[in-house]
Coordinates of C-alpha atoms and ligand atoms in Angstrom, one line a residue:
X263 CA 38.9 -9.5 7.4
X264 CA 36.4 -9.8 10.5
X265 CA 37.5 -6.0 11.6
X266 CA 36.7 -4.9 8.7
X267 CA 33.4 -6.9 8.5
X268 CA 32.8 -5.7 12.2
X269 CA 33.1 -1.9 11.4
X270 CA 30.6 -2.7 8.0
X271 CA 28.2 -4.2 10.4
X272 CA 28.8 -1.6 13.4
X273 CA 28.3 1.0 10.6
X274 CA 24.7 -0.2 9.2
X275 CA 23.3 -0.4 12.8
X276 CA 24.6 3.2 13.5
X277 CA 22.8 4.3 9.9
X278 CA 19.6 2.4 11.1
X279 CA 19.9 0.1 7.9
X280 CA 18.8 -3.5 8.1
X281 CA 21.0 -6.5 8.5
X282 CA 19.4 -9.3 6.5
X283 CA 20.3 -13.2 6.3
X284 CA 23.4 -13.5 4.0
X285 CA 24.9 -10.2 5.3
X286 CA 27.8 -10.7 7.8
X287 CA 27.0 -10.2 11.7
X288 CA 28.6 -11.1 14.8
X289 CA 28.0 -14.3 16.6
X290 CA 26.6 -12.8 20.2
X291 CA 24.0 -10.9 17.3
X292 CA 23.0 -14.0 16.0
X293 CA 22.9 -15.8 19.4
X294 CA 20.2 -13.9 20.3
X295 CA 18.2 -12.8 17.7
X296 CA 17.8 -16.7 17.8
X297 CA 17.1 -16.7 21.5
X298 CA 14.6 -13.4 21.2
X299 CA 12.9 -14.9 18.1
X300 CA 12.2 -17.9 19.2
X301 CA 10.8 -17.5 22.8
X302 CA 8.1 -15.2 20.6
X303 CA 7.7 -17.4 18.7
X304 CA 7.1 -20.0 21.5
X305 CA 5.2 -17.5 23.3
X306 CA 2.6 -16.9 20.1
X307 CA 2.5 -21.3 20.1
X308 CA 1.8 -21.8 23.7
X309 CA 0.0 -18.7 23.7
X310 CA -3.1 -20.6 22.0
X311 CA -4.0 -22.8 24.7
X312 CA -5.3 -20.4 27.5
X313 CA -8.0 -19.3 24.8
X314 CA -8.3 -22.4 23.0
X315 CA -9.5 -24.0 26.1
X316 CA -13.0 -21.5 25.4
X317 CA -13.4 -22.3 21.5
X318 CA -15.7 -24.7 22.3
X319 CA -17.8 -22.9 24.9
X320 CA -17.8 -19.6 23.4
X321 CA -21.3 -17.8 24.6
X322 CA -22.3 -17.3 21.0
X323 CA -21.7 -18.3 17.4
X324 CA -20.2 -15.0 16.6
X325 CA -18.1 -15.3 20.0
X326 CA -16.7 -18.5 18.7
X327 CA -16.3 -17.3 15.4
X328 CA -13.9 -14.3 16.5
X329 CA -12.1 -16.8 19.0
X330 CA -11.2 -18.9 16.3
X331 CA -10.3 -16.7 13.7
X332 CA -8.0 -15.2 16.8
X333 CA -6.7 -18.1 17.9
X334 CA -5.3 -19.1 14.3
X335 CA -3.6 -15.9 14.2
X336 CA -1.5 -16.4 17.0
X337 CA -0.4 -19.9 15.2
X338 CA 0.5 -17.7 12.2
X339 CA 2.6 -15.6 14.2
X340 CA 4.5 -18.6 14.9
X341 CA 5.4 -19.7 12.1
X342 CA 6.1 -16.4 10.8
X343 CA 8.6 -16.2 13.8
X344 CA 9.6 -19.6 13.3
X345 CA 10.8 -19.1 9.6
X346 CA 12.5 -15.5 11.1
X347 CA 14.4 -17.6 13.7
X348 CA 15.5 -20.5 10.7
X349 CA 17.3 -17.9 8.7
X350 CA 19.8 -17.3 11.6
X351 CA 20.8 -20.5 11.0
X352 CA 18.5 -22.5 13.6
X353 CA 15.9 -25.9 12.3
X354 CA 12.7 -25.8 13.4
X355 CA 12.9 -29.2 14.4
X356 CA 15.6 -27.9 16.8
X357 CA 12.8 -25.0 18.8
X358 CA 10.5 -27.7 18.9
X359 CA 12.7 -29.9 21.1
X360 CA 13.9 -27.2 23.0
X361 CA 9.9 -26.1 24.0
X362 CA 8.5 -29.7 24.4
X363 CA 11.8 -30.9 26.4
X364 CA 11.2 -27.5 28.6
X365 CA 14.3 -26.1 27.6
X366 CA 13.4 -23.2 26.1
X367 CA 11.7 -20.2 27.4
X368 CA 8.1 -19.0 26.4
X369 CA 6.3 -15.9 27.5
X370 CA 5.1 -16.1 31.7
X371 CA 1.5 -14.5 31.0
X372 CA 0.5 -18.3 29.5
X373 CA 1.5 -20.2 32.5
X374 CA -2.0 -18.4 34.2
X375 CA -5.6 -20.1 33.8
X376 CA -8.7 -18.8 32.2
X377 CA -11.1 -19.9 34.5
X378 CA -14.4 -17.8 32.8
X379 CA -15.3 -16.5 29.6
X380 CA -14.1 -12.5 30.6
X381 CA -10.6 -14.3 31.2
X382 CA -11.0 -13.9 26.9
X383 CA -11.5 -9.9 27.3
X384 CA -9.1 -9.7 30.0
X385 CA -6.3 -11.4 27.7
X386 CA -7.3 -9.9 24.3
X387 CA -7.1 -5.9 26.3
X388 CA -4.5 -6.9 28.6
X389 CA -2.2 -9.4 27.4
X390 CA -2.7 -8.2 23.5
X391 CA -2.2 -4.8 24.8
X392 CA 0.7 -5.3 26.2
X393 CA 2.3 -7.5 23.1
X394 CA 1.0 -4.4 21.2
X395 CA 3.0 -1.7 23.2
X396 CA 6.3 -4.3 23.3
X397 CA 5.9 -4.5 19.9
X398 CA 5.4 -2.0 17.8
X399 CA 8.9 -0.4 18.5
X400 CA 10.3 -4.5 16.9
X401 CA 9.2 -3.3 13.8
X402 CA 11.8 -1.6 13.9
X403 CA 14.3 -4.2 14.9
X404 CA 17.5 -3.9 12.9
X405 CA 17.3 -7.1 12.1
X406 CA 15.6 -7.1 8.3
X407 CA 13.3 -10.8 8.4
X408 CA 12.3 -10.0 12.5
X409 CA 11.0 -6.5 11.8
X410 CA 9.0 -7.3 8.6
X411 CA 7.2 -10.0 10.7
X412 CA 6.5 -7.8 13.8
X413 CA 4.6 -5.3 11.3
X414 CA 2.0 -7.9 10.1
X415 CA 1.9 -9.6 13.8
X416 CA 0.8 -6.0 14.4
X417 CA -1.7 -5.2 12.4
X418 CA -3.5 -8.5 13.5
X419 CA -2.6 -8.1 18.1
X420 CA -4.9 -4.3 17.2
X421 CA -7.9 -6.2 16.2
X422 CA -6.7 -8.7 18.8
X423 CA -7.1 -6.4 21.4
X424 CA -10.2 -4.9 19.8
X425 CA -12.1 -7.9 20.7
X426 CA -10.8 -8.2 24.1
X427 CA -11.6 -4.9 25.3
X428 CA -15.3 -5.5 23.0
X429 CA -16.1 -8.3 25.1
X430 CA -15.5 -6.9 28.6
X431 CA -17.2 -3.8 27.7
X432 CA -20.2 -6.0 27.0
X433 CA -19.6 -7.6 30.6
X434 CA -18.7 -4.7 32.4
X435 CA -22.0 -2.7 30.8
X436 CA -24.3 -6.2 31.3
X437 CA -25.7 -7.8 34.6
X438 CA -24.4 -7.6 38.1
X439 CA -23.1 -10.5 38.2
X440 CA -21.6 -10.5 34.0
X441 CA -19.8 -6.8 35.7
X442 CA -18.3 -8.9 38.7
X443 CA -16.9 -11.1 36.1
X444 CA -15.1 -8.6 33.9
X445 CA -13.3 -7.3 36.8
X446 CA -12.3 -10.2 38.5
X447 CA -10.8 -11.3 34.9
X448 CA -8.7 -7.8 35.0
X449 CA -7.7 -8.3 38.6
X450 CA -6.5 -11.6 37.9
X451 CA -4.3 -10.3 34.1
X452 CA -2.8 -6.9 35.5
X453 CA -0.3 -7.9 37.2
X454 CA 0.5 -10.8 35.1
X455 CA 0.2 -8.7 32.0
X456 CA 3.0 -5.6 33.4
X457 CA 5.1 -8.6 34.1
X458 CA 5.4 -9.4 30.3
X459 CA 7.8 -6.8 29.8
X460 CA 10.2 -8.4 31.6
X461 CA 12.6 -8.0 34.8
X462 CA 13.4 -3.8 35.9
X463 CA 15.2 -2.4 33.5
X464 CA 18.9 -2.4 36.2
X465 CA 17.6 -6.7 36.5
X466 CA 17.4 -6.5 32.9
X467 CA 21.0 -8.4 31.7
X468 CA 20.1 -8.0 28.1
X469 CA 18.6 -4.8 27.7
X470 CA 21.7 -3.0 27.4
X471 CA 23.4 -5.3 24.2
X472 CA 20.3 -5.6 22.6
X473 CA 19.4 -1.7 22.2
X474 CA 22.7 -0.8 21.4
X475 CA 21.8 -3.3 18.7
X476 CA 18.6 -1.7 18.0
X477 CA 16.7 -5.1 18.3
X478 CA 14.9 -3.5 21.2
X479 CA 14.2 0.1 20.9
X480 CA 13.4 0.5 24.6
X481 CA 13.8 -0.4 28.1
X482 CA 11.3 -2.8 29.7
X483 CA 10.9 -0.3 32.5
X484 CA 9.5 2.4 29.5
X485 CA 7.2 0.2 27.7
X486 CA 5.8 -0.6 31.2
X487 CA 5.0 2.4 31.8
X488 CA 4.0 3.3 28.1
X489 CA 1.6 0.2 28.5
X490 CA 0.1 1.7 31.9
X491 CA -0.8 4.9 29.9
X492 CA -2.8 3.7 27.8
X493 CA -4.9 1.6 29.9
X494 CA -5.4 4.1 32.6
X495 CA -8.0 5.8 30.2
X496 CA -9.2 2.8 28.5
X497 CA -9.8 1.4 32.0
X498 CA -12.5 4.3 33.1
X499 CA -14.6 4.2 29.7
X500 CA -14.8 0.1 30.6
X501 CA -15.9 1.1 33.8
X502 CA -13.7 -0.9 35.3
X503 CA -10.4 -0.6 38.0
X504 CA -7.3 -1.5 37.4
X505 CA -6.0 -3.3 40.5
X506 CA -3.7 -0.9 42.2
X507 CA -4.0 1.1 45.2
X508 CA -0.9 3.5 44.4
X509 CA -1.9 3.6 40.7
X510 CA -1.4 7.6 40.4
X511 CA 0.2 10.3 38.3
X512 CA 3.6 11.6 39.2
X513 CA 3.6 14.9 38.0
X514 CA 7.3 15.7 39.0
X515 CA 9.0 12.4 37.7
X516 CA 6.6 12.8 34.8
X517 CA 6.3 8.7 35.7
X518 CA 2.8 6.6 37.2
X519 CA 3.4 5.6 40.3
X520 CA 2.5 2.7 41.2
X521 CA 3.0 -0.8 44.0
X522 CA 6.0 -3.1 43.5
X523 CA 5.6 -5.7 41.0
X524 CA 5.8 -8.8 42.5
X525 CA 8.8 -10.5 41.3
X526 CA 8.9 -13.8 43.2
X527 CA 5.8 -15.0 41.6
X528 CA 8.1 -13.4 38.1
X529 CA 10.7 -15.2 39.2
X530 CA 8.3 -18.4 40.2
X531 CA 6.9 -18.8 36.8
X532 CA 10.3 -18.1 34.6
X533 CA 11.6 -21.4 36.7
X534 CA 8.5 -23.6 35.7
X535 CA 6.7 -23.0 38.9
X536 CA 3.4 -20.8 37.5
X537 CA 0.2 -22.1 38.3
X538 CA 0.2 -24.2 34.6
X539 CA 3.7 -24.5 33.0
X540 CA 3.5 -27.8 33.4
X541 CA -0.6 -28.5 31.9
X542 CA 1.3 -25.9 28.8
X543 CA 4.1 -27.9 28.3
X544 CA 2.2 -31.7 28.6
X545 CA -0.1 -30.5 26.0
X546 CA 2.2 -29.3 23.6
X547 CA 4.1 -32.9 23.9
X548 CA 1.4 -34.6 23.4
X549 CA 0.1 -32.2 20.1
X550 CA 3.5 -32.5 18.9
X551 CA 3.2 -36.8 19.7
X552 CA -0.3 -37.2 17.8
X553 CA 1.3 -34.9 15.2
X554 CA 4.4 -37.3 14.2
X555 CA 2.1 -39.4 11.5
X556 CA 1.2 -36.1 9.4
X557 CA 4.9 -35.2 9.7
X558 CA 5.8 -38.5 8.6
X559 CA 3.1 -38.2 5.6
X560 CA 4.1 -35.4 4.6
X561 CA 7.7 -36.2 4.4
X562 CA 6.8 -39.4 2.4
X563 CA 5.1 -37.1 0.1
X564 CA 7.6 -34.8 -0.6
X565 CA 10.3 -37.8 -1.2
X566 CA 7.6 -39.6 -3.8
X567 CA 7.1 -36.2 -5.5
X568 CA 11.4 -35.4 -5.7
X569 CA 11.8 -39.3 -6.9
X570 CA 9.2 -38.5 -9.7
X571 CA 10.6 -35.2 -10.7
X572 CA 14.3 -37.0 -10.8
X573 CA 12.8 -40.0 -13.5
Ligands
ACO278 N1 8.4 -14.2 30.4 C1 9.4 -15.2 30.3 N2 10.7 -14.8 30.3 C2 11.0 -13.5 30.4 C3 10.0 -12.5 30.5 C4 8.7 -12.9 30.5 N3 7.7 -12.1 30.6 N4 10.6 -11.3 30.5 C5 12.0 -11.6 30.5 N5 12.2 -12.9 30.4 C6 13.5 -13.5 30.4 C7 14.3 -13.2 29.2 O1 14.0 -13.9 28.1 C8 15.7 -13.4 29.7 O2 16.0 -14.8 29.7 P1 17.2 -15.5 28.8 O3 18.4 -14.6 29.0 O4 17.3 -16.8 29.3 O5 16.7 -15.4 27.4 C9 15.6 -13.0 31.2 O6 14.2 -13.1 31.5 C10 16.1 -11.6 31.5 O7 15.3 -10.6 30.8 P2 15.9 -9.4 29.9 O8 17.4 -9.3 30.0 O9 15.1 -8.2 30.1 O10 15.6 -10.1 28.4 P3 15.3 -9.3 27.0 O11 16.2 -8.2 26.8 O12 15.2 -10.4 26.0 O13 13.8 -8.7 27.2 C11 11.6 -9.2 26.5 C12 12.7 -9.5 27.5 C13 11.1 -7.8 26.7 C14 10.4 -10.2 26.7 C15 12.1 -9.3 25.0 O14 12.7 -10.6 24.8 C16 11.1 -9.1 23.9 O15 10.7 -8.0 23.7 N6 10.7 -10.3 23.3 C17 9.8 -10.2 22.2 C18 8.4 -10.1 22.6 C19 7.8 -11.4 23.2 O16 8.5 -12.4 23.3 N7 6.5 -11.4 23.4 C20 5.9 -12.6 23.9 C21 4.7 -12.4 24.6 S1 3.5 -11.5 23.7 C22 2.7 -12.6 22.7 O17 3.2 -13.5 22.3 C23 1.3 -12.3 22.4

């Protein structure tokens, strides 16, 4: 009976084990597994347009090369997180409406511009960075399919953020005005990119579930400030300043310090209001539009083929 089911499941999350697809789990579980899983996934589809916009003015063949490779990556993601998302019990077709009717929620770092080329090494250090430090700790996500993804999606955000930090190293060590360029492209990501980790951790009303679940791992607060760690350093061998004032170690609270986030523009951008939600969403329709004839192909295809297997 469900108790009994209950206390199974209660029991494999308190062992660390994995919950996979067929086992039993309660419905606020599912719920959102299926809302975490696919706003990534969302995030890693929408999340190709800010760079894609440079593929095709890339400053070198290698540049473009790398940018591409990149780019297709985050589509795999996707559809990795996709297929994670359909074995709770969700279509695909159903995420898709959801994103292109704006009823669904993507990541607020790809509602920003990329107005230069070091808006590419600002996102691959920052906003890769960032994904990176959020999540590594998802590998460990009790649930089985969500974890295995995260560890591949992983492996490929490292080299991710490789480039990024690669290319403004470039900028930051070339001409006066290539310098100027890198930092502007961090001062515009920072704050953006500390806002990925979501609300403060007593704003936070899913934090508390969904580590006692052991989907998250920890609090958005503590990879925020894991995140800021690392690029403190990383920041001084670029040569470049991260854009806060108050940025400083607290020795006492063993913390950084740093300025208030601003969370009306947070706030702004979660309700469709960032500079380009709406430019994201429009050119996902329309993808998703010009895409309907290769659906329909390929569902013809697959009928002909079953009809010819059934003679
Ligand atoms: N952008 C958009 N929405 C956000 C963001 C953000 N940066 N941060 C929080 N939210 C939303 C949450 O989805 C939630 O909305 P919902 O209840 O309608 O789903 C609401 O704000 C409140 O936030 P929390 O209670 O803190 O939500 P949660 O516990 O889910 O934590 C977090 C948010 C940290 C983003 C978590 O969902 C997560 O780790 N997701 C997986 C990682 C991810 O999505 N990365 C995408 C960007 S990285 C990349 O794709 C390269």
């Amino acid at each position: 009976d469900e108790a009994e089911l209950q206390a199974r499941f209660d029991a494999l999350i308190e062992a660390d084990q994995r919950i996979e697809p067929r086992d039993w789990m309660p419905d606020a579980y599912r719920k959102t597994l299926i809302r975490q899983i696919s706003q990534h996934a969302h995030s890693e589809i929408i999340g190709m347009q800010p760079e894609g916009n440079w593929i095709s003015r890339a400053p070198s063949l290698k540049r473009k090369a790398i940018l591409m490779a990149k780019v297709q990556d985050e589509a795999g993601h996707g559809l990795y997180l996709y297929s994670a998302a359909q074995t709770l019990g969700i279509s695909r077709d159903e995420m898709t409406e959801q994103l292109i009717e704006s009823r669904a929620r993507y990541s607020s770092i790809f509602n920003y511009p990329t107005p230069t080329w070091a808006d590419m090494g600002a996102i691959g250090w920052l906003v890769d960075g960032a994904a990176i430090c959020n999540q590594v700790p998802l590998c460990r996500a009790s649930y089985g399919p969500y974890g295995r993804a995260m560890v591949r999606i992983c492996k490929e955000e490292s080299f991710h953020q490789r480039q990024g930090f690669e290319i403004l190293l470039e900028l930051s060590q070339g001409t006066e005005a290539q310098h100027r360029m890198a930092q502007e492209a961090v001062d515009r990501w920072y704050w953006p990119s500390l806002m990925m980790f979501g609300p403060p951790d007593d704003e936070s009303p899913n934090s508390a579930q969904s580590m006692a679940w052991k989907i998250k791992r920890f609090s958005n607060d503590e990879l925020r400030q894991r995140f800021v760690s690392m690029l403190v350093p990383q920041a001084e061998v670029l040569g470049l300043t991260l854009p806060d004032p108050n940025l400083r170690w607290n020795e006492e609270r063993g913390e950084w310090d740093m300025s208030e986030i601003d969370w009306t523009e947070f706030n702004e951008v979660l309700a469709g209001r960032g500079p380009a939600n709406a430019q994201r969403i429009q050119h996902r329709r329309d993808a998703h539009e010009d895409g309907a004839w290769v659906r329909e192909a390929a569902a013809a295809y697959a009928e002909k083929q079953a009809a010819r297997a059934r003679q």
